[in-house]
Amino acid sequence: MKILFFLSPFFLQCGTYSTFTYSQYDQVRATRLNAVSSKGLSLITTSFLRSNDLYDKYLELPRVVIYDLDNRLVAEKSRDLSYYLAELCYHVGNTLDTEDPMFARMFASSLVYSYTYLFDKKAIPGPDPFSMQFRFALETYNRSLAQLVRYAKKNRKLANLTDLNLPLMRGILTMIGAEVETTWTPKNFLEVEVAYDYKNEGFSNQIDRFGIGTPLIMIRKHPERESPERKKYEFVAGVGQAYPGTAFISLEDSYLENRNLHLKAKIHLFDPVHRDRIQFSGLDLPMESDTTTPLAYMLSGAEKRDGFFAKFDGETALDRKGLYLIYPYKRDKIPVVFVHGLASSPFIWFPMINELLGDPRIKEKYQFWVYWYPTGNPITLSAADFRDTLNDLRRVYDPKGVDSSFDRMVLVGHSMGGLLSKLMVTRTKKEDWMHVANIPLSRYDSLSPETKEEIKRLFDFKPLPFVKRAVFIATPHRGSNLAEGFLGSIARILFVLPKSAISNIGKAYKFLTLNSDKDTIVPETYGVDDLVPNSLFTKVTGDLKPEVAFHSIIGNSKFRDLEWINDSIVSYDSSHLEGARSELLIDSDHSVQDHMPTILEIRRVLLEHIGASEN
C-alpha cells in the first residue's frame, strides 16, 4: 500500500501524447475558422490567449481582458495584438443584440482595431499580406462595418452620416465627413441594405470581388427634384431601383496615438460599377463588391407581378414602354442597348448584363440600357418609337453632342428586337413600301398633313448616326413560318393592342391597302403579322444591309446541315445576313441569349468594338 501511495504522483504526472490523422478538409477548415465565420475564435487568437494565460479569464470576463489588452496595445503598438483585439471585440459583439448599448461599442472597436492592423503606420512590425492575421483582419474589418451599417439603419443614422458617433473601448469614433462617389447621396435612398444579408436567386452566377469594404444594396426613392425628362429613363417602370455600393471608413488619426479620446473618421461610398480598386493613403487596394445581389433585389417579384399574359397586353406594355438606364448615365462610357423579342421583356437580358459586369474591361468602357416595348405593335411602329426614344435620350443627357462615347453606341437585339435594332442602322423611303404594295404615289398626295407625317415617321428612316455596331441574336430577317401557322394564330388571339397604337396603325397603314375606304381603319395589325415570310415588312426589309459593323448569333437546336438549321422558330436562311463581321452558331433553341456561348460572343464583340473605337 505504501508503495502504491509513493508511486501515485509518478503515474499522475505521466501524460499521454498522440497524433491522429485529419479527415479530408478538416485541417483547412480548422485553420480558416474565426469569429466572423464561426461562433468561436480563430486558432491564432486562441493560441495568443493561452500563451498569455488569458484564455480562462477571457471566457469569464471578456471585457476586462479586452480593456487590459487595449492598454497593452497602446504601450507596445503591436500590430498582431491589434488583430487579436479586433477578433475578440467581434466575438463579444456577436453575442449581443443590436439594442444592447455595447453592440455599437464592440463592432466600432473591432473596426478600429482591424483598421489599425491593416493600415496604421505606427504599428509594428509592418503588415504581412501573406499572414493569416492579415486575411482575418481584412474580413473582420468588412464585417464589422457591415454590423455598423445595420446598427445605423436601425437607429435612422444613414441619411446624415456625419451625425454618427460611435463609442469605442477607449474614446469615441466621430464621423467628420463623407465622400460619396455614387451619383446620389445617401439622402436619395429609401433604404440601404447589407449585400451580405441576401442570397440571390435567378442568376446562375454570383459576381463578387473580394477586397476591402462592405458591399451594399442602395434602394433609391423616386426623386422629387429631378426633371421629368430624366425620371422616365432612370426608373424601370414598376420596378424598384436598387444600386450597388461599397462602404469604407478611414481613420484620420492613429488610434495608437489617440490621446484626446476622440478618434476622427471619414466614410466613403464607392460605386462598384465604375471601379474595382480603392486608392487610399498611397495604397492601391482591391475593393470588395457585389453587383449581382442588387440586380436580383431590384428584379425580385417583377416578373411574377406582370404574369404570363401581361406580355401580350398592349396597355400594360405601353405603361412599361421606354428605355431604361440600369445604372446612372456616365459620360465617356459607350452605351449598349438591349432590345427584347416577341412576347418578352427586358428581364431576359439581366443574366447577360450580370456576366458582362464581371469583366473589368467591359465594366470600365460600357454602360448598359434596356428597351421595353409592346411587341404586339407592328414592327415599324415600335421601331419608330425606339428611334424617337434614342434621339430624345441623346437630347436629355448629351444635349450638346460632345460625349464621343455616345457616338459609339452598340445595339443588341433578340428575335423581333433584332429587327427593331436593324431598322436603326438601315434606311428606307415610303416609296419603297408603296412600290412593294403596288400603291400609286398619288394616293399619298391625297392624305392629310397629319397622316403624311406619321407615314414619314414610320417608313422614311435612315441610320442613326450615333449607332456604330449591332448584334442580331436569333433574328428572323426574312420572317418565320410559324408566324402564319397555328402559333401565329394563337399569338393574335392573345395580343391586345393599345388603343393609341390602333389609331396610329389606321392612319399610317390604310393608304397601303388599295381597297380600303378613306373613312375606314384597316383591321388591327400585329407585330407577329410582320414576321410572316411574305409580309410587306419582310419583303421590304428582309435583305436590307446594315450600314454599320454587325454580327449574327444564330441558334441551332436540331441539325448540322445549313439547309436544315433552325432554332425551332427561325431558320438559318432567315437569320443569316451577308456581310456580317462574324456569324456564330449556338447549340440552342430560340432563347439563344440565355446561353453562355452567346454571352461570351457578346463579350468578344464588345472588346473588339473597344479596339476599333480606339483605333
CSV table of N, CA, C and O in Angstrom, one decimal, residues 457-547:
chain,number,residue,atom,x,y,z
A,457,ARG,N,-42.7,59.2,-90.4
A,457,ARG,CA,-42.1,58.7,-89.2
A,457,ARG,C,-41.8,57.2,-89.2
A,457,ARG,O,-40.8,56.7,-88.7
A,458,LEU,N,-42.8,56.5,-89.8
A,458,LEU,CA,-42.7,55.0,-89.8
A,458,LEU,C,-41.9,54.4,-90.9
A,458,LEU,O,-41.2,53.4,-90.8
A,459,PHE,N,-42.0,55.1,-92.1
A,459,PHE,CA,-41.4,54.4,-93.3
A,459,PHE,C,-40.2,55.2,-93.9
A,459,PHE,O,-39.5,54.6,-94.7
A,460,ASP,N,-40.0,56.5,-93.6
A,460,ASP,CA,-38.9,57.2,-94.1
A,460,ASP,C,-37.8,57.2,-92.9
A,460,ASP,O,-38.0,58.0,-92.0
A,461,PHE,N,-36.8,56.4,-93.0
A,461,PHE,CA,-35.8,56.5,-91.9
A,461,PHE,C,-34.4,56.2,-92.5
A,461,PHE,O,-34.3,55.6,-93.6
A,462,LYS,N,-33.4,56.6,-91.8
A,462,LYS,CA,-32.1,56.3,-92.2
A,462,LYS,C,-31.3,55.9,-90.9
A,462,LYS,O,-31.8,56.1,-89.8
A,463,PRO,N,-30.1,55.4,-91.0
A,463,PRO,CA,-29.3,55.0,-89.8
A,463,PRO,C,-29.1,56.1,-88.9
A,463,PRO,O,-28.8,57.3,-89.2
A,464,LEU,N,-29.2,55.8,-87.6
A,464,LEU,CA,-28.9,56.8,-86.5
A,464,LEU,C,-27.4,57.0,-86.5
A,464,LEU,O,-26.6,56.0,-86.4
A,465,PRO,N,-27.0,58.2,-86.5
A,465,PRO,CA,-25.5,58.5,-86.7
A,465,PRO,C,-24.7,58.0,-85.5
A,465,PRO,O,-23.5,57.8,-85.6
A,466,PHE,N,-25.3,57.9,-84.3
A,466,PHE,CA,-24.5,57.5,-83.1
A,466,PHE,C,-24.5,56.0,-82.9
A,466,PHE,O,-23.8,55.6,-81.9
A,467,VAL,N,-25.2,55.2,-83.6
A,467,VAL,CA,-25.1,53.8,-83.5
A,467,VAL,C,-24.0,53.3,-84.5
A,467,VAL,O,-24.1,53.5,-85.7
A,468,LYS,N,-23.0,52.6,-83.9
A,468,LYS,CA,-21.9,52.1,-84.7
A,468,LYS,C,-21.8,50.6,-84.9
A,468,LYS,O,-20.9,50.1,-85.6
A,469,ARG,N,-22.6,49.8,-84.1
A,469,ARG,CA,-22.5,48.4,-84.2
A,469,ARG,C,-23.8,47.8,-83.8
A,469,ARG,O,-24.5,48.3,-82.9
A,470,ALA,N,-24.1,46.6,-84.4
A,470,ALA,CA,-25.3,45.9,-84.0
A,470,ALA,C,-25.0,44.4,-83.9
A,470,ALA,O,-24.2,43.9,-84.7
A,471,VAL,N,-25.7,43.7,-83.0
A,471,VAL,CA,-25.6,42.3,-82.8
A,471,VAL,C,-27.0,41.7,-82.9
A,471,VAL,O,-27.9,42.1,-82.2
A,472,PHE,N,-27.2,40.8,-83.9
A,472,PHE,CA,-28.6,40.2,-84.1
A,472,PHE,C,-28.5,38.8,-83.6
A,472,PHE,O,-27.7,37.9,-84.0
A,473,ILE,N,-29.4,38.5,-82.6
A,473,ILE,CA,-29.5,37.2,-82.0
A,473,ILE,C,-30.8,36.5,-82.4
A,473,ILE,O,-31.9,37.0,-82.1
A,474,ALA,N,-30.7,35.4,-83.1
A,474,ALA,CA,-31.9,34.6,-83.5
A,474,ALA,C,-32.9,35.6,-84.1
A,474,ALA,O,-34.1,35.5,-83.8
A,475,THR,N,-32.5,36.4,-85.0
A,475,THR,CA,-33.3,37.4,-85.6
A,475,THR,C,-33.9,36.9,-86.9
A,475,THR,O,-33.2,36.6,-87.9
A,476,PRO,N,-35.2,37.0,-87.1
A,476,PRO,CA,-35.9,36.5,-88.3
A,476,PRO,C,-36.0,37.6,-89.4
A,476,PRO,O,-37.0,38.1,-89.7
A,477,HIS,N,-34.8,37.9,-90.0
A,477,HIS,CA,-34.8,39.0,-91.0
A,477,HIS,C,-35.8,38.7,-92.1
A,477,HIS,O,-36.4,39.7,-92.7
A,478,ARG,N,-36.0,37.5,-92.5
A,478,ARG,CA,-36.9,37.1,-93.6
A,478,ARG,C,-38.2,36.4,-93.1
A,478,ARG,O,-38.8,35.7,-93.8
A,479,GLY,N,-38.5,36.6,-91.8
A,479,GLY,CA,-39.7,36.0,-91.2
A,479,GLY,C,-39.5,34.6,-90.7
A,479,GLY,O,-38.5,34.0,-90.7
A,480,SER,N,-40.7,34.1,-90.2
A,480,SER,CA,-40.7,32.8,-89.6
A,480,SER,C,-42.0,32.1,-90.1
A,480,SER,O,-43.1,32.7,-90.0
A,481,ASN,N,-41.9,30.9,-90.5
A,481,ASN,CA,-43.1,30.2,-91.0
A,481,ASN,C,-44.1,30.0,-89.9
A,481,ASN,O,-45.4,29.9,-90.1
A,482,LEU,N,-43.7,30.0,-88.6
A,482,LEU,CA,-44.6,29.8,-87.5
A,482,LEU,C,-45.5,31.0,-87.4
A,482,LEU,O,-46.6,30.9,-86.7
A,483,ALA,N,-45.1,32.2,-87.9
A,483,ALA,CA,-45.9,33.4,-87.7
A,483,ALA,C,-47.2,33.3,-88.5
A,483,ALA,O,-48.2,34.0,-88.2
A,484,GLU,N,-47.3,32.4,-89.5
A,484,GLU,CA,-48.5,32.3,-90.3
A,484,GLU,C,-49.2,31.0,-90.0
A,484,GLU,O,-50.2,30.7,-90.6
A,485,GLY,N,-48.7,30.2,-89.1
A,485,GLY,CA,-49.3,28.9,-88.7
A,485,GLY,C,-50.1,29.0,-87.4
A,485,GLY,O,-50.6,30.1,-87.0
A,486,PHE,N,-50.2,27.9,-86.8
A,486,PHE,CA,-51.0,27.8,-85.6
A,486,PHE,C,-50.5,28.7,-84.5
A,486,PHE,O,-51.3,29.4,-83.8
A,487,LEU,N,-49.2,28.7,-84.2
A,487,LEU,CA,-48.7,29.6,-83.1
A,487,LEU,C,-49.0,31.1,-83.4
A,487,LEU,O,-49.2,31.8,-82.5
A,488,GLY,N,-48.9,31.4,-84.7
A,488,GLY,CA,-49.2,32.8,-85.1
A,488,GLY,C,-50.6,33.2,-84.8
A,488,GLY,O,-50.9,34.3,-84.3
A,489,SER,N,-51.5,32.2,-85.0
A,489,SER,CA,-52.9,32.5,-84.8
A,489,SER,C,-53.2,32.6,-83.3
A,489,SER,O,-54.0,33.5,-82.8
A,490,ILE,N,-52.5,31.8,-82.5
A,490,ILE,CA,-52.6,31.9,-81.0
A,490,ILE,C,-52.1,33.2,-80.5
A,490,ILE,O,-52.8,33.9,-79.7
A,491,ALA,N,-51.0,33.7,-81.1
A,491,ALA,CA,-50.5,35.0,-80.7
A,491,ALA,C,-51.4,36.1,-81.0
A,491,ALA,O,-51.6,37.0,-80.2
A,492,ARG,N,-52.1,36.0,-82.1
A,492,ARG,CA,-53.0,37.1,-82.5
A,492,ARG,C,-54.2,37.1,-81.5
A,492,ARG,O,-54.8,38.2,-81.2
A,493,ILE,N,-54.6,36.0,-81.0
A,493,ILE,CA,-55.7,35.9,-80.1
A,493,ILE,C,-55.3,36.5,-78.7
A,493,ILE,O,-56.0,37.2,-78.1
A,494,LEU,N,-54.0,36.2,-78.3
A,494,LEU,CA,-53.6,36.6,-77.0
A,494,LEU,C,-53.2,38.1,-77.0
A,494,LEU,O,-53.4,38.8,-76.0
A,495,PHE,N,-52.7,38.6,-78.1
A,495,PHE,CA,-52.2,40.0,-78.1
A,495,PHE,C,-53.4,41.0,-78.0
A,495,PHE,O,-54.4,40.8,-78.7
A,496,VAL,N,-53.3,42.0,-77.2
A,496,VAL,CA,-54.2,43.1,-77.1
A,496,VAL,C,-53.5,44.4,-77.4
A,496,VAL,O,-52.6,44.8,-76.7
A,497,LEU,N,-53.8,45.0,-78.6
A,497,LEU,CA,-53.1,46.2,-79.0
A,497,LEU,C,-53.6,47.4,-78.2
A,497,LEU,O,-54.8,47.5,-77.8
A,498,PRO,N,-52.7,48.3,-77.8
A,498,PRO,CA,-53.1,49.5,-77.1
A,498,PRO,C,-53.9,50.4,-78.0
A,498,PRO,O,-53.7,50.4,-79.2
A,499,LYS,N,-54.9,51.1,-77.5
A,499,LYS,CA,-55.8,51.9,-78.3
A,499,LYS,C,-55.1,52.9,-79.1
A,499,LYS,O,-55.4,53.2,-80.2
A,500,SER,N,-54.0,53.6,-78.5
A,500,SER,CA,-53.3,54.6,-79.2
A,500,SER,C,-52.6,54.0,-80.4
A,500,SER,O,-52.4,54.6,-81.5
A,501,ALA,N,-52.1,52.7,-80.3
A,501,ALA,CA,-51.4,52.1,-81.4
A,501,ALA,C,-52.4,51.8,-82.6
A,501,ALA,O,-52.1,52.0,-83.7
A,502,ILE,N,-53.6,51.4,-82.2
A,502,ILE,CA,-54.6,51.1,-83.3
A,502,ILE,C,-54.9,52.4,-84.1
A,502,ILE,O,-55.0,52.3,-85.3
A,503,SER,N,-55.0,53.5,-83.4
A,503,SER,CA,-55.2,54.8,-84.1
A,503,SER,C,-54.0,55.1,-85.1
A,503,SER,O,-54.2,55.4,-86.2
A,504,ASN,N,-52.8,54.9,-84.6
A,504,ASN,CA,-51.6,55.2,-85.4
A,504,ASN,C,-51.5,54.2,-86.6
A,504,ASN,O,-51.2,54.6,-87.7
A,505,ILE,N,-51.9,53.0,-86.3
A,505,ILE,CA,-51.8,51.9,-87.4
A,505,ILE,C,-52.8,52.3,-88.5
A,505,ILE,O,-52.5,52.2,-89.7
A,506,GLY,N,-54.0,52.8,-88.1
A,506,GLY,CA,-55.0,53.1,-89.0
A,506,GLY,C,-54.6,54.2,-89.9
A,506,GLY,O,-54.7,54.2,-91.2
A,507,LYS,N,-54.0,55.3,-89.3
A,507,LYS,CA,-53.5,56.4,-90.1
A,507,LYS,C,-52.4,56.1,-91.1
A,507,LYS,O,-52.4,56.5,-92.2
A,508,ALA,N,-51.5,55.3,-90.6
A,508,ALA,CA,-50.3,55.0,-91.4
A,508,ALA,C,-50.4,53.9,-92.4
A,508,ALA,O,-49.7,53.9,-93.4
A,509,TYR,N,-51.3,52.9,-92.1
A,509,TYR,CA,-51.3,51.7,-93.0
A,509,TYR,C,-52.5,51.7,-94.0
A,509,TYR,O,-52.4,51.0,-95.0
A,510,LYS,N,-53.5,52.5,-93.8
A,510,LYS,CA,-54.6,52.3,-94.7
A,510,LYS,C,-54.3,52.7,-96.1
A,510,LYS,O,-54.9,52.2,-97.0
A,511,PHE,N,-53.4,53.6,-96.2
A,511,PHE,CA,-53.0,54.1,-97.6
A,511,PHE,C,-52.3,53.0,-98.3
A,511,PHE,O,-52.1,53.1,-99.5
A,512,LEU,N,-51.7,52.0,-97.6
A,512,LEU,CA,-51.0,50.9,-98.3
A,512,LEU,C,-52.0,49.8,-98.8
A,512,LEU,O,-51.6,48.8,-99.3
A,513,THR,N,-53.3,50.0,-98.5
A,513,THR,CA,-54.3,49.0,-98.9
A,513,THR,C,-55.2,49.6,-100.0
A,513,THR,O,-56.0,50.5,-99.7
A,514,LEU,N,-55.1,49.1,-101.2
A,514,LEU,CA,-55.8,49.7,-102.3
A,514,LEU,C,-57.3,49.7,-102.1
A,514,LEU,O,-58.0,50.7,-102.5
A,515,ASN,N,-57.8,48.7,-101.5
A,515,ASN,CA,-59.3,48.5,-101.5
A,515,ASN,C,-59.9,49.1,-100.2
A,515,ASN,O,-61.0,48.9,-99.9
A,516,SER,N,-59.1,49.8,-99.4
A,516,SER,CA,-59.6,50.4,-98.2
A,516,SER,C,-60.3,51.7,-98.4
A,516,SER,O,-59.8,52.5,-99.2
A,517,ASP,N,-61.3,52.0,-97.8
A,517,ASP,CA,-62.1,53.2,-97.9
A,517,ASP,C,-61.4,54.3,-97.0
A,517,ASP,O,-60.9,54.0,-96.0
A,518,LYS,N,-61.5,55.5,-97.5
A,518,LYS,CA,-60.8,56.6,-96.8
A,518,LYS,C,-61.4,56.8,-95.4
A,518,LYS,O,-60.7,57.3,-94.5
A,519,ASP,N,-62.6,56.4,-95.2
A,519,ASP,CA,-63.3,56.6,-93.9
A,519,ASP,C,-63.1,55.4,-93.0
A,519,ASP,O,-63.7,55.4,-91.9
A,520,THR,N,-62.4,54.4,-93.4
A,520,THR,CA,-62.3,53.2,-92.6
A,520,THR,C,-60.9,53.1,-92.1
A,520,THR,O,-59.9,53.7,-92.6
A,521,ILE,N,-60.7,52.3,-91.0
A,521,ILE,CA,-59.4,52.0,-90.5
A,521,ILE,C,-59.1,50.5,-90.8
A,521,ILE,O,-60.0,49.6,-90.6
A,522,VAL,N,-57.9,50.2,-91.2
A,522,VAL,CA,-57.6,48.8,-91.5
A,522,VAL,C,-57.7,48.0,-90.3
A,522,VAL,O,-57.6,48.5,-89.2
A,523,PRO,N,-58.0,46.7,-90.4
A,523,PRO,CA,-58.1,45.8,-89.3
A,523,PRO,C,-56.8,45.8,-88.4
A,523,PRO,O,-55.7,46.2,-89.0
A,524,GLU,N,-56.9,45.5,-87.2
A,524,GLU,CA,-55.8,45.5,-86.3
A,524,GLU,C,-54.6,44.7,-86.9
A,524,GLU,O,-54.8,43.6,-87.4
A,525,THR,N,-53.4,45.3,-86.9
A,525,THR,CA,-52.2,44.7,-87.4
A,525,THR,C,-51.3,44.5,-86.3
A,525,THR,O,-51.0,45.4,-85.5
A,526,TYR,N,-50.7,43.3,-86.2
A,526,TYR,CA,-49.9,42.9,-85.1
A,526,TYR,C,-48.4,42.7,-85.5
A,526,TYR,O,-48.1,42.5,-86.7
A,527,GLY,N,-47.6,42.8,-84.5
A,527,GLY,CA,-46.1,42.6,-84.8
A,527,GLY,C,-45.9,41.2,-85.4
A,527,GLY,O,-45.0,41.1,-86.3
A,528,VAL,N,-46.7,40.2,-84.9
A,528,VAL,CA,-46.5,38.9,-85.5
A,528,VAL,C,-46.8,38.8,-86.9
A,528,VAL,O,-46.3,38.0,-87.7
A,529,ASP,N,-47.7,39.7,-87.4
A,529,ASP,CA,-48.0,39.7,-88.9
A,529,ASP,C,-46.8,40.1,-89.7
A,529,ASP,O,-46.7,39.6,-90.9
A,530,ASP,N,-46.0,41.0,-89.2
A,530,ASP,CA,-44.8,41.4,-89.9
A,530,ASP,C,-43.8,40.3,-90.0
A,530,ASP,O,-42.8,40.3,-90.8
A,531,LEU,N,-43.9,39.2,-89.2
A,531,LEU,CA,-43.0,38.1,-89.2
A,531,LEU,C,-43.3,37.0,-90.2
A,531,LEU,O,-42.6,36.1,-90.4
A,532,VAL,N,-44.5,37.2,-90.9
A,532,VAL,CA,-44.8,36.2,-91.9
A,532,VAL,C,-43.9,36.4,-93.1
A,532,VAL,O,-43.6,37.5,-93.5
A,533,PRO,N,-43.3,35.3,-93.6
A,533,PRO,CA,-42.2,35.4,-94.6
A,533,PRO,C,-42.6,36.3,-95.8
A,533,PRO,O,-41.7,37.0,-96.4
A,534,ASN,N,-43.8,36.3,-96.3
A,534,ASN,CA,-44.2,37.1,-97.5
A,534,ASN,C,-44.9,38.3,-97.1
A,534,ASN,O,-45.6,38.9,-98.0
A,535,SER,N,-44.8,38.8,-95.9
A,535,SER,CA,-45.5,40.0,-95.5
A,535,SER,C,-44.8,41.2,-96.1
A,535,SER,O,-43.7,41.2,-96.6
A,536,LEU,N,-45.5,42.3,-96.2
A,536,LEU,CA,-44.9,43.6,-96.7
A,536,LEU,C,-43.7,43.9,-96.0
A,536,LEU,O,-42.7,44.4,-96.6
A,537,PHE,N,-43.6,43.8,-94.7
A,537,PHE,CA,-42.5,44.1,-93.9
A,537,PHE,C,-41.2,43.3,-94.3
A,537,PHE,O,-40.2,43.9,-94.5
A,538,THR,N,-41.4,42.0,-94.4
A,538,THR,CA,-40.2,41.2,-94.8
A,538,THR,C,-39.8,41.4,-96.2
A,538,THR,O,-38.6,41.3,-96.5
A,539,LYS,N,-40.7,41.7,-97.1
A,539,LYS,CA,-40.4,42.0,-98.5
A,539,LYS,C,-39.5,43.2,-98.6
A,539,LYS,O,-38.6,43.3,-99.4
A,540,VAL,N,-39.8,44.2,-97.8
A,540,VAL,CA,-39.1,45.5,-97.9
A,540,VAL,C,-37.8,45.4,-97.1
A,540,VAL,O,-36.8,45.9,-97.6
A,541,THR,N,-37.8,44.8,-95.9
A,541,THR,CA,-36.7,44.9,-95.0
A,541,THR,C,-35.8,43.7,-95.0
A,541,THR,O,-34.7,43.7,-94.5
A,542,GLY,N,-36.3,42.5,-95.5
A,542,GLY,CA,-35.6,41.3,-95.4
A,542,GLY,C,-34.1,41.3,-95.8
A,542,GLY,O,-33.3,40.7,-95.1
A,543,ASP,N,-33.8,41.9,-96.9
A,543,ASP,CA,-32.4,41.9,-97.4
A,543,ASP,C,-31.8,43.3,-97.2
A,543,ASP,O,-30.7,43.5,-97.8
A,544,LEU,N,-32.3,44.1,-96.4
A,544,LEU,CA,-31.6,45.4,-96.1
A,544,LEU,C,-30.3,45.1,-95.4
A,544,LEU,O,-30.3,44.3,-94.4
A,545,LYS,N,-29.3,45.7,-95.8
A,545,LYS,CA,-28.0,45.5,-95.2
A,545,LYS,C,-27.6,46.6,-94.2
A,545,LYS,O,-27.7,47.8,-94.6
A,546,PRO,N,-27.3,46.3,-93.0
A,546,PRO,CA,-26.9,47.4,-92.0
A,546,PRO,C,-25.7,48.2,-92.5
A,546,PRO,O,-24.8,47.6,-93.1
A,547,GLU,N,-25.8,49.4,-92.2
A,547,GLU,CA,-24.7,50.3,-92.7
A,547,GLU,C,-23.6,50.5,-91.6
A,547,GLU,O,-22.9,51.5,-91.6
